[in-house]
Amino acid sequence: MNKTIFLLLSVILCLGSFSAYSQTPGQGIGKVLSQEDIGELMYTVGPKGKELPQGQGTAREGEQIYTQSCIFCHGPEGLNGPQNTLKGSPRFPFAISIWDYIHRAMPRSVANVGVQERQLSVDETYSLTAYLLYINGIIDQDTVLDTDLIMNIEMPMEKKPVN
Amino acid sequence: MSTKTTSRRRFLKTSAALGLTAGLGRPSYGQALHPDVITVNETRARGLLSKYEKSERIRFRQGNNPNATALTPLQDLNGIITPSELHFVVDHENGVLLDINPEEYRLQITGMVDRPLEFTLADLKRMPSVSSINVLTCGSNGSDAFREGAQTVQQTHGRTSTSEWTGVSFKSLLEEAGVHKDAKWVIAMAADPSDHVSSFPMEKAMDGVTMAAYAQNGESIRIDQGYPVRVVAPGYTGRWLVKWLTQLYVTDDTYVTRQDGYNMTDRMPDGRGFLLATDLTRYFRHETTARSVITFPSGGQTLPGPGYYEIRGLAWTGGTVKRVEVSDDDGETWKDAKLQEPVLPYCHTRFRLDWEWDGQERILQSRCTDEKGYVQPTPREVASSWGVDPSPECFSVMGEYCNQVPRDTHNSFIMSWKIAANGDVTNPMRDLYPEGRPEGLSHYYSGGHAFFEEDDH
């Protein structure tokens, strides 16, 4: 009887350990990355901002960058450009998603106006995010958008579930 | 390859002069025609397409990125497999694609893992491989049925294709790196010019089939499918299946990226705001819902006269197709179509129905039911069910507030084709539903991928 219970417990314990996602040793395929290697990689910033680097900027600063690098595709104040409209009702629940996308993907290179692909610094990304928030009436022109503030921006959209 | 076309008549003359085959003097093709002959002077490195075959991908929507979309010619295809070169493309570029040297390709596994790893393509091909025949569907597929000028099934539903995909499962990759116990999401990052990033719940990433795919229908994937490696995740809509995959980032939270913001979170029934179940968006439209469309007869075709026709079409869903019904009287009565084997999960299923056309005006429709009991709705059913969950099963990946989330039916509504008395087949959707596309969908499809939504939508 004791043996049966022991066996049963073993089985349950085994099943339990298999149900967690594995931390088993691998086959040794692939190169192990160092922290330095990882620092070089592209990263994406989630809504809780864990990956967000410290920095700051204002819409006034962002407007200069916008005029140099963005206006060609997105038009004055985010309207009437050949590419996406940037002014209207925000479609993002988190301001940080704007920072994330600008950081990862903007600007695209446009050869004939000399825009360099993805050459924005962290602070420039904060400034451009501030500019987009400014032209959409979410912050003021001289508000300093920094790591704390961007986490606490209330985007003007409903945040409750449908009942 | 150089090929030379000569007329058969001349070929016959030459052959006769050379005293080759006496029998060639008669038409041996059974059609009493004089087909051209192709003379091949080199090894046929790739199969030749007859000059009579004109089937090709087209673009239809003229948005900001006119070269971003290439639609599969569903009306020309048979069976369930889409030839790789006819597989649809929706990328968010303007014809700017990466062509990555496979020698330089790297895939990193980072985040909450014991061993952050980097794989070469050779590493991936050395690992255990998985193959899966899967449909890929853009979430917007069908939306153009209401667009002015949409005539053919290629234009209305050409954003769906089926291939056999082969690659390494996320599970193998993640196990190699050793995933932390409290990790819940895998964020797939891509090198595409739009920097698509998509969030996979850990359960999906660990299903053993969701894969980093390097092959399509037996050969390396095409450039416009993300050569050399893309994501394939059975049942998920195309949005999640990032191409030019470069990194799997393991984390404990979902990510709301640009692409999630504009088309992957739901809206309130009145069109305002996002549906947020908690402080973070909990609901993604991950799975394709039950869909079907008749490919013959379909818009732009003409029936020569009354009599027998085999109605044919494709059905698919984020699971397995259980039933397809066909109506020829605008949904008044329905008949069960035959499902052509193989009927595979996460895959196109071909259906067929014997049909006698009486020469009268007809509205043809097909309706798919999947193994979850989900029945493809009409546009008006979509509109009336907006805000409720008609499905028997909870689809929220987080399992929260499930019944409060509008069931995702967006563009999966039943498609109609009108057969006129003269045999012409046209798209009648704008006439049948003058109210337009169902409420709530206009936001999903605002004609462009605006970062901020324009106020007039």
XYZ file of C-alpha atoms in Angstrom:
620
model
C 0.000 0.000 0.000
C 2.729 2.407 1.003
C 4.552 1.456 -2.148
C 1.492 2.278 -4.248
C 1.126 5.686 -2.624
C 4.817 6.311 -3.148
C 4.530 5.424 -6.819
C 1.456 7.590 -7.191
C 3.194 10.514 -5.553
C 6.204 10.037 -7.810
C 3.988 10.095 -10.856
C 2.211 13.244 -9.666
C 5.516 14.945 -8.913
C 6.866 13.981 -12.302
C 3.770 15.288 -14.048
C 4.058 18.476 -12.033
C 7.608 19.063 -13.069
C 6.768 18.439 -16.718
C 3.883 20.870 -16.720
C 6.145 23.838 -16.010
C 7.920 25.192 -19.044
C 11.217 23.543 -19.281
C 14.403 24.613 -17.683
C 16.117 21.542 -18.954
C 19.643 21.688 -20.247
C 19.696 22.171 -24.014
C 21.471 20.246 -26.751
C 24.268 22.773 -26.904
C 23.134 24.167 -30.249
C 23.562 27.885 -30.815
C 25.909 30.472 -29.416
C 25.330 31.690 -25.854
C 24.982 35.481 -25.842
C 26.808 37.677 -23.356
C 25.196 40.707 -21.744
C 27.226 42.863 -24.144
C 25.846 40.937 -27.111
C 22.310 41.424 -25.849
C 22.909 45.143 -25.368
C 23.544 45.421 -29.100
C 20.275 43.803 -30.093
C 17.066 45.481 -31.107
C 14.670 45.703 -28.222
C 11.010 46.442 -27.862
C 9.434 48.310 -24.986
C 6.365 46.877 -23.333
C 3.571 48.863 -21.736
C 5.116 48.539 -18.283
C 8.273 50.219 -19.496
C 10.734 47.670 -18.167
C 12.981 48.118 -21.184
C 12.569 51.889 -21.455
C 15.876 53.767 -21.223
C 16.114 56.937 -19.123
C 15.805 60.138 -21.103
C 13.692 63.210 -21.758
C 12.535 65.696 -24.353
C 9.932 68.326 -25.151
C 7.523 68.840 -28.026
C 9.369 72.043 -28.930
C 12.552 70.028 -29.428
C 10.616 67.293 -31.144
C 9.152 69.718 -33.675
C 12.633 70.473 -35.019
C 13.360 66.781 -35.505
C 9.936 66.316 -37.040
C 10.597 69.091 -39.538
C 13.916 67.534 -40.527
C 13.031 63.870 -40.618
C 9.299 63.230 -40.576
C 7.381 65.969 -42.355
C 8.236 64.601 -45.790
C 6.087 61.526 -45.195
C 3.640 62.644 -42.529
C 2.929 66.231 -43.494
C 2.795 69.418 -41.405
C 1.547 68.653 -37.890
C 0.958 65.046 -38.857
C -1.651 65.758 -41.514
C -1.882 65.400 -45.267
C 1.383 63.555 -45.841
C 1.755 60.641 -48.243
C 2.123 58.281 -45.282
C 0.144 57.728 -42.112
C -1.789 60.481 -40.394
C -0.380 61.294 -36.965
C -3.085 63.617 -35.697
C -6.582 62.585 -34.643
C -7.966 60.257 -32.015
C -5.156 58.283 -30.410
C -5.384 54.602 -31.139
C -3.012 53.574 -28.385
C -3.825 52.911 -24.791
C -0.211 53.643 -23.831
C 2.009 56.567 -24.779
C 4.917 54.213 -24.418
C 3.813 52.335 -27.549
C 4.495 55.504 -29.520
C 7.995 55.768 -28.058
C 8.568 52.096 -28.828
C 7.561 52.351 -32.437
C 9.492 55.529 -33.158
C 12.516 53.964 -31.535
C 12.337 50.706 -33.446
C 11.145 51.805 -36.830
C 11.466 55.522 -37.485
C 12.414 57.350 -39.485
C 12.567 55.385 -42.669
C 15.317 56.447 -44.982
C 14.198 58.766 -47.735
C 17.181 59.181 -50.009
C 16.247 62.321 -51.873
C 15.673 64.378 -48.745
C 18.638 62.982 -46.847
C 16.713 61.367 -43.995
C 18.823 58.720 -42.305
C 17.229 55.453 -41.272
C 16.718 54.958 -37.543
C 19.340 57.371 -36.332
C 17.402 58.893 -33.435
C 18.921 59.035 -29.968
C 16.960 58.127 -26.868
C 16.325 61.785 -26.015
C 15.307 62.566 -29.595
C 12.804 59.729 -29.367
C 11.380 61.254 -26.198
C 11.163 64.622 -27.958
C 9.347 63.215 -30.980
C 6.947 61.292 -28.756
C 6.302 64.556 -26.893
C 5.637 66.306 -30.196
C 3.055 63.718 -31.266
C 1.375 63.952 -27.873
C 1.435 67.744 -28.172
C -0.158 67.969 -31.627
C -2.848 65.614 -30.355
C -3.591 67.875 -27.410
C -2.365 65.466 -24.747
C 0.557 67.473 -23.312
C 1.829 71.040 -23.589
C 4.540 72.235 -25.927
C 7.076 72.672 -23.154
C 6.148 69.723 -20.969
C 9.285 67.708 -20.260
C 8.433 64.161 -21.233
C 10.655 61.848 -19.243
C 10.669 58.243 -18.157
C 8.310 58.823 -15.244
C 5.843 60.976 -17.129
C 5.569 58.727 -20.184
C 4.557 55.883 -17.873
C 1.783 58.010 -16.416
C 0.295 59.680 -19.470
C -3.424 59.101 -19.550
C -4.357 58.487 -23.153
C -7.804 59.864 -23.926
C -9.681 56.668 -24.499
C -11.977 54.402 -22.573
C -10.246 51.948 -20.300
C -13.070 49.895 -18.957
C -14.438 46.589 -20.128
C -17.766 46.413 -21.872
C -20.601 45.314 -19.625
C 16.676 29.594 -70.147
C 16.136 30.134 -73.811
C 13.119 28.688 -75.481
C 12.089 28.868 -79.041
C 8.613 28.588 -80.370
C 8.009 27.150 -83.795
C 4.748 26.309 -85.369
C 3.739 22.715 -85.408
C 3.170 22.926 -89.114
C 6.804 23.773 -89.694
C 7.868 21.120 -87.196
C 5.876 18.523 -89.083
C 7.404 19.560 -92.382
C 10.906 19.296 -90.935
C 10.143 15.964 -89.342
C 8.758 14.596 -92.579
C 11.808 15.766 -94.484
C 14.002 13.985 -91.998
C 11.870 10.889 -92.383
C 11.130 10.750 -88.632
C 7.676 9.476 -87.906
C 5.185 8.797 -90.590
C 2.238 9.050 -88.202
C 2.965 12.673 -87.401
C 1.319 13.750 -90.606
C -2.038 13.450 -88.856
C -3.214 15.557 -85.948
C -2.209 13.412 -82.987
C -3.439 15.768 -80.270
C -7.060 14.821 -80.740
C -8.055 18.446 -81.153
C -7.178 18.918 -84.817
C -5.252 22.002 -83.738
C -1.800 23.150 -84.593
C -0.223 23.859 -81.231
C 3.015 25.690 -80.963
C 6.050 23.665 -80.017
C 8.607 24.831 -77.524
C 12.194 23.893 -78.150
C 14.198 23.817 -74.969
C 17.921 24.302 -75.370
C 18.888 24.170 -71.730
C 18.113 22.158 -68.642
C 14.703 23.146 -67.387
C 15.851 24.628 -64.071
C 12.287 25.474 -63.132
C 9.019 24.141 -64.459
C 7.602 25.955 -67.449
C 4.258 27.702 -67.320
C 2.200 27.500 -70.471
C 1.746 30.857 -72.132
C -1.971 30.145 -71.999
C -1.953 30.236 -68.204
C -2.480 33.820 -67.132
C -3.206 33.303 -63.462
C -1.329 35.762 -61.316
C -1.446 37.776 -58.152
C -2.914 41.239 -58.428
C -3.254 44.256 -56.223
C -6.580 45.904 -55.591
C -6.566 48.322 -52.721
C -4.911 51.600 -53.571
C -3.778 52.841 -50.200
C -0.615 54.467 -49.019
C 1.364 51.409 -50.005
C 0.023 50.250 -53.345
C 2.773 47.692 -53.837
C 2.311 46.103 -50.439
C -0.508 43.747 -51.332
C -0.595 40.871 -53.798
C -3.770 38.812 -53.826
C -4.045 35.081 -54.452
C -6.133 34.173 -57.559
C -8.546 31.897 -55.686
C -10.799 31.621 -58.727
C -8.032 29.858 -60.680
C -6.871 27.375 -58.054
C -7.905 23.822 -57.235
C -7.393 21.693 -54.159
C -6.138 23.318 -50.972
C -2.450 24.055 -51.548
C -1.525 27.462 -52.893
C 1.556 27.480 -55.120
C 4.245 29.404 -53.236
C 4.589 32.014 -55.924
C 0.853 32.717 -55.779
C 0.711 32.932 -51.974
C -0.810 36.263 -50.965
C 1.314 39.040 -49.568
C 0.304 41.808 -47.251
C 3.309 43.643 -45.983
C 3.209 47.101 -44.619
C 5.954 48.324 -46.886
C 5.837 50.096 -50.153
C 7.478 47.330 -52.084
C 10.645 47.592 -49.987
C 11.654 44.076 -48.980
C 14.647 42.611 -47.235
C 16.735 40.023 -49.041
C 18.774 38.557 -46.203
C 21.900 36.549 -46.923
C 21.213 33.203 -45.231
C 24.869 33.036 -44.169
C 24.384 36.225 -42.197
C 20.962 35.393 -40.774
C 20.735 35.122 -36.971
C 17.863 34.334 -34.613
C 18.253 35.308 -30.971
C 16.364 33.944 -27.967
C 16.450 36.556 -25.195
C 14.644 37.735 -22.070
C 13.557 35.375 -19.320
C 15.703 32.414 -20.314
C 18.565 30.543 -18.650
C 20.807 30.855 -21.686
C 20.271 33.694 -24.172
C 21.112 32.077 -27.487
C 21.852 32.969 -31.060
C 21.190 30.541 -33.883
C 22.421 30.551 -37.451
C 20.185 29.214 -40.202
C 22.373 26.101 -40.254
C 21.719 25.681 -36.523
C 17.981 25.867 -37.152
C 18.152 23.302 -39.944
C 20.132 20.948 -37.706
C 17.435 20.976 -35.019
C 14.336 18.728 -34.980
C 12.021 19.930 -37.736
C 8.252 20.187 -37.813
C 5.952 20.414 -40.829
C 2.395 21.627 -40.831
C -0.070 22.383 -43.605
C -1.559 25.710 -42.579
C -3.741 28.417 -43.955
C -2.507 31.956 -43.550
C -5.199 34.620 -43.618
C -4.968 38.345 -43.243
C -7.464 39.562 -40.651
C -8.743 42.019 -43.243
C -9.598 39.297 -45.739
C -13.157 39.811 -46.956
C -13.289 43.457 -45.973
C -13.010 44.556 -49.572
C -16.303 42.827 -50.427
C -17.931 46.159 -49.657
C -15.355 48.225 -51.481
C -16.461 49.985 -54.630
C -15.211 48.185 -57.705
C -14.612 44.850 -55.960
C -15.725 42.281 -58.516
C -13.759 39.060 -58.210
C -13.099 36.645 -55.361
C -9.441 37.499 -55.775
C -10.249 41.110 -54.979
C -12.626 40.379 -52.110
C -10.929 37.350 -50.505
C -7.447 37.022 -52.019
C -5.650 37.400 -48.705
C -5.719 33.715 -47.818
C -3.402 30.896 -48.884
C -2.406 27.430 -47.718
C 1.066 25.925 -47.718
C 3.001 23.146 -46.120
C 5.391 24.938 -43.788
C 8.540 23.410 -42.320
C 10.811 24.781 -39.645
C 11.830 24.552 -35.994
C 9.132 24.769 -33.335
C 9.271 27.653 -30.905
C 9.139 24.907 -28.283
C 12.459 23.425 -29.418
C 14.070 26.861 -29.545
C 12.738 27.930 -26.159
C 13.669 24.641 -24.514
C 17.172 24.992 -25.859
C 17.398 28.356 -24.093
C 15.529 27.231 -20.945
C 12.467 29.352 -20.255
C 11.943 30.752 -16.754
C 8.911 29.385 -14.943
C 7.203 32.754 -14.529
C 7.550 33.731 -18.188
C 4.150 34.068 -19.859
C 4.643 35.608 -23.270
C 6.982 35.301 -26.218
C 7.455 38.452 -28.254
C 8.486 37.716 -31.830
C 10.498 40.528 -33.365
C 11.205 40.958 -37.022
C 13.672 42.796 -39.191
C 11.035 43.971 -41.655
C 10.963 47.645 -42.513
C 7.777 48.088 -40.455
C 9.374 46.370 -37.493
C 6.474 44.124 -36.768
C 6.443 42.707 -33.275
C 3.829 40.272 -32.090
C 2.924 38.738 -28.723
C 2.382 34.995 -28.340
C 0.977 33.535 -25.124
C 3.384 30.924 -23.769
C 0.800 28.160 -24.253
C 0.750 28.908 -27.966
C 4.522 29.245 -28.229
C 4.858 25.836 -26.555
C 2.263 24.009 -28.681
C 5.024 22.252 -30.631
C 3.778 23.435 -34.022
C 4.145 27.213 -33.841
C 7.410 27.540 -35.649
C 10.238 29.525 -37.088
C 9.594 28.368 -40.648
C 12.319 28.207 -43.281
C 10.487 26.188 -45.928
C 7.227 26.502 -47.811
C 5.859 23.700 -49.966
C 9.212 21.961 -49.857
C 11.462 24.812 -50.905
C 12.948 27.770 -49.065
C 10.350 30.407 -48.328
C 9.990 33.244 -50.782
C 11.439 36.684 -50.175
C 7.987 38.155 -49.739
C 7.206 35.507 -47.134
C 10.174 36.704 -45.080
C 13.158 34.777 -46.408
C 14.913 33.071 -44.774
C 12.704 32.637 -41.667
C 9.177 33.650 -40.693
C 6.687 32.714 -37.983
C 3.884 30.250 -38.696
C 1.335 29.714 -35.912
C -1.626 27.474 -36.745
C -4.961 29.255 -36.474
C -3.574 32.714 -35.919
C -4.279 35.482 -38.397
C -1.486 36.796 -40.557
C -0.802 39.807 -38.385
C 0.979 37.652 -35.816
C 3.103 35.715 -38.250
C 5.988 38.099 -38.529
C 8.369 37.714 -41.414
C 12.163 38.083 -41.338
C 12.051 36.789 -37.764
C 15.115 37.871 -35.793
C 14.368 37.500 -32.115
C 12.151 35.704 -29.637
C 12.003 37.794 -26.477
C 10.617 35.893 -23.498
C 8.756 37.997 -20.974
C 6.037 37.977 -18.336
C 3.737 40.449 -20.011
C 2.069 41.088 -23.317
C 3.254 43.908 -25.516
C 1.049 46.487 -27.123
C 2.859 47.662 -30.162
C 1.914 49.991 -32.947
C 0.326 47.213 -34.950
C -1.646 45.985 -31.943
C -2.932 49.474 -31.379
C -4.427 50.043 -34.760
C -5.950 46.753 -35.605
C -5.589 44.114 -32.987
C -7.485 45.402 -30.021
C -11.224 45.731 -30.026
C -13.465 48.725 -29.724
C -16.524 49.544 -27.744
C -19.818 48.888 -29.556
C -20.206 52.614 -30.108
C -16.769 52.755 -31.642
C -15.021 54.550 -28.829
C -11.818 53.508 -27.225
C -10.177 50.208 -26.710
C -11.554 47.307 -24.825
C -9.288 46.901 -21.877
C -10.213 44.079 -19.613
C -7.783 45.181 -16.943
C -5.183 47.872 -16.747
C -3.538 46.325 -19.770
C -5.066 45.103 -22.974
C -5.881 41.476 -22.400
C -7.622 40.547 -25.544
C -6.014 40.071 -28.880
C -7.624 38.866 -32.045
C -5.297 35.953 -32.352
C -7.425 33.376 -34.078
C -9.089 33.267 -37.429
C -12.825 32.609 -37.168
C -14.990 30.387 -39.395
C -14.854 31.642 -42.949
C -15.766 30.427 -46.393
C -16.166 31.766 -49.879
C -17.388 30.321 -53.171
C -14.676 30.434 -55.808
C -16.797 29.028 -58.653
C -19.047 30.553 -59.785
C -17.657 33.846 -58.540
C -17.531 37.478 -59.554
C -16.318 38.263 -63.041
C -17.192 34.815 -64.421
C -20.048 34.025 -66.804
C -22.147 30.871 -66.886
C -22.798 29.975 -70.524
C -26.357 28.766 -69.839
C -28.649 26.848 -67.513
C -27.665 23.333 -66.494
C -25.187 21.501 -64.321
C -22.368 23.242 -62.490
C -20.233 22.128 -59.569
C -20.202 24.903 -56.987
C -16.732 25.019 -55.425
C -15.166 27.010 -52.683
C -12.849 27.193 -49.733
C -13.645 27.140 -46.037
C -11.262 27.629 -43.122
C -11.153 28.608 -39.473
C -8.858 28.808 -36.457
C -9.582 25.113 -35.923
C -11.232 22.470 -38.091
C -14.041 22.958 -40.599
C -16.963 20.687 -39.694
C -19.620 21.709 -42.144
C -20.173 23.953 -45.124
C -23.635 24.791 -46.401
C -24.510 26.454 -49.679
C -27.550 28.537 -50.547
C -28.656 29.658 -53.994
C -31.594 31.775 -52.773
C -29.973 34.493 -50.661
C -29.895 32.365 -47.518
C -33.516 31.167 -47.540
C -32.551 27.504 -47.808
C -29.231 25.725 -47.335
C -27.756 22.470 -48.577
C -24.754 20.656 -47.143
C -21.762 20.720 -49.428
C -19.319 17.815 -49.672
C -16.041 18.400 -47.885
C -13.164 17.263 -50.054
C -10.502 15.254 -48.211
C -8.124 16.011 -46.658
C -9.993 18.047 -44.046
C -7.155 19.341 -41.889
C -7.174 21.726 -38.934
C -5.918 25.280 -39.496
C -6.161 24.717 -43.201
C -8.202 25.474 -46.277
C -10.938 22.889 -46.754
C -12.292 22.516 -50.272
C -16.053 22.097 -50.574
C -18.157 21.057 -53.541
C -21.861 20.888 -54.359
C -23.669 19.566 -57.433
C -25.937 22.327 -58.698
C -28.444 22.787 -61.486
C -28.810 26.379 -62.548
C -32.382 27.084 -63.653
C -31.420 30.194 -65.580
C -33.067 32.499 -63.035
C -31.350 35.237 -61.078
C -29.675 33.657 -58.041
C -27.727 34.727 -54.949
C -25.092 32.113 -54.058
C -23.693 31.940 -50.531
C -21.627 29.566 -48.432
C -21.632 29.215 -44.650
C -18.925 27.503 -42.600
C -19.354 25.863 -39.189
C -16.251 24.886 -37.248
C -15.590 22.301 -34.558
C -16.199 24.881 -31.842
C -19.728 25.307 -33.151
C -19.002 28.749 -34.475
C -21.199 29.502 -37.471
C -20.117 32.037 -40.050
C -22.513 34.995 -39.702
C -24.161 37.248 -42.258
C -23.084 40.894 -42.176
C -26.314 41.717 -40.327
C -25.686 38.968 -37.793
C -22.251 40.440 -37.202
C -23.838 43.834 -36.609
C -26.460 42.488 -34.210
C -24.034 40.367 -32.223
C -21.512 43.131 -31.741
C -20.846 43.408 -28.035
C -21.809 39.874 -27.127
C -19.965 36.611 -27.370
C -22.058 34.116 -29.351
C -19.435 31.415 -29.145
C -19.751 28.627 -26.601
C -16.113 28.895 -25.731
C -13.959 31.551 -24.176
C -11.297 32.795 -26.541
C -9.505 35.252 -24.328
C -5.919 34.189 -24.066
C -5.866 35.395 -20.491
C -9.169 33.796 -19.609
C -10.522 36.992 -18.129
C -13.681 38.943 -18.904
C -14.168 36.588 -21.708
C -17.888 36.928 -22.102
C -17.693 40.685 -22.044
C -15.483 40.940 -25.064
C -17.145 41.302 -28.435
C -16.602 38.133 -30.327
C -14.278 38.744 -33.169
C -16.247 38.287 -36.310
C -14.989 41.304 -38.162
C -14.520 40.286 -41.770
C -15.612 36.688 -41.654
C -19.162 37.417 -42.776
C -20.933 35.357 -45.444
C -20.082 36.413 -48.987
C -22.703 36.528 -51.733
C -22.369 36.181 -55.494
C -25.190 37.182 -57.804
C -25.925 35.119 -60.915
C -27.847 37.246 -63.401
C -30.294 35.648 -65.847
C -27.717 36.123 -68.598
C -25.155 34.131 -66.584
C -23.009 37.050 -65.481
C -21.651 36.658 -61.932
C -21.148 39.826 -59.916
C -20.523 41.028 -56.353
C -23.886 42.218 -54.953
C -22.767 43.045 -51.399
C -23.273 46.795 -51.663
C -26.775 46.280 -53.038
C -27.762 43.524 -50.614
C -26.487 45.468 -47.600
C -26.995 49.153 -48.370
C -26.236 49.921 -44.723
C -22.666 48.927 -45.493
C -20.215 46.888 -43.536
C -21.317 45.941 -40.026
C -21.073 48.565 -37.309
C -17.777 48.481 -35.512
C -15.861 47.343 -38.519
C -15.335 50.725 -40.039
C -12.809 51.442 -37.339
C -11.011 48.255 -38.009
C -10.705 49.166 -41.606
C -10.276 52.874 -41.876
C -8.509 52.760 -45.191
C -5.049 53.269 -43.812
C -2.926 52.284 -40.922
C -3.084 55.588 -39.143
C -0.947 56.038 -36.087
C -3.680 58.207 -34.771
C -7.126 57.730 -36.094
C -8.559 60.505 -38.157
C -11.554 62.112 -36.511
C -13.878 61.750 -39.447
C -13.930 57.976 -39.315
